CSV table of N, CA and C in Angstrom, one decimal:
chain,number,residue,atom,x,y,z
A,22,UNK,N,26.1,-5.1,-77.6
A,22,UNK,CA,25.0,-3.2,-78.1
A,22,UNK,C,26.3,-3.3,-79.2
A,23,UNK,N,25.5,-2.6,-80.2
A,23,UNK,CA,25.7,-2.5,-81.8
A,23,UNK,C,26.6,0.0,-81.1
A,24,UNK,N,27.5,-0.5,-81.8
A,24,UNK,CA,27.5,1.1,-81.6
A,24,UNK,C,27.3,1.7,-82.8
A,25,UNK,N,27.1,2.3,-82.5
A,25,UNK,CA,25.9,3.6,-83.4
A,25,UNK,C,27.0,4.7,-84.1
A,26,UNK,N,27.4,5.1,-82.9
A,26,UNK,CA,27.7,6.2,-83.2
A,26,UNK,C,29.5,6.2,-82.3
A,27,UNK,N,30.7,6.9,-82.8
A,27,UNK,CA,31.9,6.3,-81.8
A,27,UNK,C,32.4,7.7,-82.1
A,28,UNK,N,32.6,9.4,-80.5
A,28,UNK,CA,33.4,11.1,-81.1
A,28,UNK,C,34.4,10.3,-80.4
A,29,UNK,N,35.3,10.1,-81.4
A,29,UNK,CA,36.2,10.3,-80.8
A,29,UNK,C,37.4,11.9,-80.9
A,30,UNK,N,37.6,12.3,-79.2
A,30,UNK,CA,38.0,13.3,-78.7
A,30,UNK,C,39.2,13.2,-78.2
A,31,UNK,N,39.8,14.4,-77.9
A,31,UNK,CA,41.6,14.4,-77.7
A,31,UNK,C,42.7,13.9,-78.9
A,32,UNK,N,43.2,12.7,-78.7
A,32,UNK,CA,44.7,12.4,-79.4
A,32,UNK,C,45.3,13.6,-79.4
A,33,UNK,N,46.5,13.1,-79.8
A,33,UNK,CA,47.7,13.8,-80.1
A,33,UNK,C,48.4,13.8,-78.1
A,34,UNK,N,49.4,14.9,-78.2
A,34,UNK,CA,49.6,15.0,-76.5
A,34,UNK,C,50.9,14.4,-76.6
A,35,UNK,N,51.5,13.5,-77.9
A,35,UNK,CA,52.6,12.6,-77.9
A,35,UNK,C,54.6,14.4,-77.7
A,36,UNK,N,54.7,13.6,-76.5
A,36,UNK,CA,56.2,14.5,-76.0
A,36,UNK,C,57.3,13.0,-76.8
A,37,UNK,N,58.0,14.1,-76.9
A,37,UNK,CA,59.3,12.8,-77.2
A,37,UNK,C,60.4,13.9,-76.3
A,38,UNK,N,60.5,14.4,-74.9
A,38,UNK,CA,61.1,14.3,-74.2
A,38,UNK,C,61.7,13.0,-72.9
A,39,UNK,N,60.6,12.0,-72.7
A,39,UNK,CA,60.5,10.6,-72.4
A,39,UNK,C,62.0,10.1,-73.6
A,40,UNK,N,61.3,10.2,-74.4
A,40,UNK,CA,62.6,8.9,-75.8
A,40,UNK,C,64.3,10.0,-75.5
A,41,UNK,N,63.7,10.8,-75.9
A,41,UNK,CA,65.6,11.6,-75.2
A,41,UNK,C,65.5,10.3,-74.2
A,42,UNK,N,65.4,11.2,-72.7
A,42,UNK,CA,65.7,11.1,-71.5
A,42,UNK,C,66.2,9.5,-71.6
A,43,UNK,N,66.0,8.7,-72.2
A,43,UNK,CA,65.8,6.7,-72.3
A,43,UNK,C,67.4,7.2,-73.4
A,44,UNK,N,67.6,7.7,-74.3
A,44,UNK,CA,67.6,7.1,-74.9
A,44,UNK,C,69.6,8.0,-74.2
A,45,UNK,N,69.1,9.0,-73.9
A,45,UNK,CA,70.9,9.5,-73.1
A,45,UNK,C,71.0,8.3,-72.4
A,46,UNK,N,69.9,8.2,-70.6
A,46,UNK,CA,70.8,6.9,-70.4
A,46,UNK,C,70.2,6.2,-71.3
A,47,UNK,N,71.0,5.3,-71.5
A,47,UNK,CA,70.0,3.7,-72.2
A,47,UNK,C,71.6,4.2,-72.4
A,48,UNK,N,72.0,4.9,-73.6
A,48,UNK,CA,73.8,5.1,-74.7
A,48,UNK,C,73.6,3.7,-76.0
A,49,UNK,N,71.7,4.1,-76.7
A,49,UNK,CA,72.1,3.3,-77.1
A,49,UNK,C,73.1,3.3,-78.5
A,50,UNK,N,73.5,2.8,-79.9
A,50,UNK,CA,74.1,2.8,-80.4
A,50,UNK,C,73.7,3.3,-81.7
A,51,UNK,N,72.5,3.6,-82.3
A,51,UNK,CA,71.5,4.4,-82.5
A,51,UNK,C,69.9,3.6,-82.0
A,52,UNK,N,68.7,4.3,-82.9
A,52,UNK,CA,67.1,4.5,-82.0
A,52,UNK,C,67.5,4.7,-83.6
A,53,UNK,N,65.6,4.5,-83.6
A,53,UNK,CA,64.4,4.8,-84.8
A,53,UNK,C,63.2,4.7,-84.1
A,54,UNK,N,62.9,5.9,-83.6
A,54,UNK,CA,61.7,6.2,-83.7
A,54,UNK,C,60.6,6.8,-84.9
A,55,UNK,N,59.6,5.9,-83.7
A,55,UNK,CA,57.9,5.8,-84.8
A,55,UNK,C,57.2,6.8,-83.6
A,56,UNK,N,56.8,7.8,-85.1
A,56,UNK,CA,55.7,8.6,-85.2
A,56,UNK,C,55.2,9.4,-86.0
A,57,UNK,N,53.5,10.5,-85.8
A,57,UNK,CA,53.5,10.8,-86.8
A,57,UNK,C,53.9,12.7,-87.0
A,58,UNK,N,55.1,12.6,-86.0
A,58,UNK,CA,55.8,13.7,-85.6
A,58,UNK,C,54.2,15.0,-86.1
A,59,UNK,N,53.3,14.7,-85.5
A,59,UNK,CA,52.6,16.7,-84.5
A,59,UNK,C,52.8,16.1,-83.1
A,60,UNK,N,54.0,16.5,-83.1
A,60,UNK,CA,54.2,17.0,-81.6
A,60,UNK,C,55.9,18.0,-81.2
A,61,UNK,N,55.9,18.5,-80.9
A,61,UNK,CA,56.5,19.6,-80.9
A,61,UNK,C,58.7,19.0,-81.4
A,62,UNK,N,58.8,19.5,-81.7
A,62,UNK,CA,60.6,18.3,-82.4
A,62,UNK,C,61.0,18.1,-80.6
A,63,UNK,N,62.1,17.2,-81.2
A,63,UNK,CA,63.0,16.7,-80.0
A,63,UNK,C,64.2,17.7,-80.2
A,64,UNK,N,64.5,17.9,-79.0
A,64,UNK,CA,65.4,18.8,-78.5
A,64,UNK,C,66.8,18.2,-78.5
A,65,UNK,N,67.7,18.2,-79.4
A,65,UNK,CA,69.3,17.7,-79.6
A,65,UNK,C,69.7,16.9,-78.3
A,66,UNK,N,69.9,15.9,-79.2
A,66,UNK,CA,70.5,14.7,-77.9
A,66,UNK,C,71.8,15.1,-76.8
A,67,UNK,N,72.2,14.6,-76.7
A,67,UNK,CA,73.6,14.9,-76.2
A,67,UNK,C,75.4,13.4,-75.9
A,68,UNK,N,74.5,12.8,-77.0
A,68,UNK,CA,75.3,11.5,-77.5
A,68,UNK,C,75.2,11.5,-79.5
A,69,UNK,N,76.4,11.3,-79.3
A,69,UNK,CA,75.7,11.4,-81.0
A,69,UNK,C,75.6,9.9,-81.7
A,70,UNK,N,74.5,10.0,-82.2
A,70,UNK,CA,73.8,8.3,-82.1
A,70,UNK,C,73.2,8.5,-83.3
A,71,UNK,N,73.1,7.2,-84.7
A,71,UNK,CA,72.5,7.8,-85.8
A,71,UNK,C,70.9,7.3,-85.4
A,72,UNK,N,69.8,8.6,-85.7
A,72,UNK,CA,68.5,8.4,-85.8
A,72,UNK,C,67.9,7.8,-87.2
A,73,UNK,N,66.8,7.3,-86.5
A,73,UNK,CA,65.9,6.8,-87.4
A,73,UNK,C,64.2,7.3,-87.5
A,74,UNK,N,64.1,8.3,-88.3
A,74,UNK,CA,62.6,9.0,-87.3
A,74,UNK,C,61.9,8.4,-88.9
A,75,UNK,N,61.0,7.1,-88.3
A,75,UNK,CA,59.5,6.9,-89.1
A,75,UNK,C,58.6,7.0,-89.2
A,76,UNK,N,57.9,8.2,-89.7
A,76,UNK,CA,57.2,8.8,-89.5
A,76,UNK,C,56.5,8.5,-90.6
A,77,UNK,N,54.5,8.5,-90.2
A,77,UNK,CA,53.1,7.9,-90.8
A,77,UNK,C,52.7,8.5,-90.9
A,78,UNK,N,52.5,9.1,-92.5
A,78,UNK,CA,51.0,9.2,-92.9
A,78,UNK,C,51.1,11.0,-92.6
A,79,UNK,N,52.6,11.3,-93.4
A,79,UNK,CA,52.9,12.9,-92.6
A,79,UNK,C,54.1,13.0,-94.2
A,80,UNK,N,53.4,13.6,-95.1
A,80,UNK,CA,55.1,13.5,-95.5
A,80,UNK,C,55.2,14.8,-95.1
A,81,UNK,N,55.1,15.7,-94.7
A,81,UNK,CA,55.8,17.3,-94.8
A,81,UNK,C,56.2,17.5,-93.6
A,82,UNK,N,56.4,16.5,-92.7
A,82,UNK,CA,57.2,16.4,-91.5
A,82,UNK,C,58.6,17.3,-91.7
A,83,UNK,N,58.9,17.8,-90.3
A,83,UNK,CA,60.2,17.7,-90.7
A,83,UNK,C,61.1,16.8,-89.4
A,84,UNK,N,62.4,16.5,-89.2
A,84,UNK,CA,63.0,16.5,-88.2
A,84,UNK,C,64.1,17.2,-88.1
A,85,UNK,N,64.1,17.4,-87.4
A,85,UNK,CA,65.8,18.3,-86.0
A,85,UNK,C,66.7,17.2,-85.8
A,86,UNK,N,66.9,16.4,-86.1
A,86,UNK,CA,68.1,15.9,-87.1
A,86,UNK,C,67.8,14.4,-87.1
A,87,UNK,N,68.9,13.6,-88.0
A,87,UNK,CA,68.7,12.3,-88.6
A,87,UNK,C,68.1,12.8,-89.5
A,88,UNK,N,67.8,11.1,-89.9
A,88,UNK,CA,67.0,11.1,-91.2
A,88,UNK,C,66.1,9.9,-91.1
A,89,UNK,N,65.0,10.6,-92.1
A,89,UNK,CA,63.5,10.3,-92.3
A,89,UNK,C,63.1,10.0,-93.1
A,90,UNK,N,62.6,9.1,-93.2
A,90,UNK,CA,61.2,7.6,-93.5
A,90,UNK,C,60.0,7.9,-92.8
A,91,UNK,N,59.7,8.5,-94.6
A,91,UNK,CA,57.5,7.9,-94.8
A,91,UNK,C,57.4,7.1,-95.0
A,92,UNK,N,56.2,6.4,-93.9
A,92,UNK,CA,55.8,5.6,-94.0
A,92,UNK,C,54.3,6.3,-94.9
A,93,UNK,N,53.2,5.7,-95.4
A,93,UNK,CA,51.9,6.1,-95.8
A,93,UNK,C,51.1,4.4,-95.6
A,94,UNK,N,49.9,4.6,-94.7
A,94,UNK,CA,49.9,3.3,-94.2
A,94,UNK,C,47.9,3.4,-94.4
């Protein structure tokens, strides 16, 4: 059956707290986080590692720490 119209509701709801918890538990030497950053900023990590934020389609996003790389797809 062909779909005539799709109505998407919601979206968003990204929470970076599980990412933060995973980083602090496993203590990697660096982390690369992919997100559009349409969410609350991540709180400062308790460990000092390089963080690269790969921000998708949101050139105005700011990062709380680390380095931002913007990708427009």
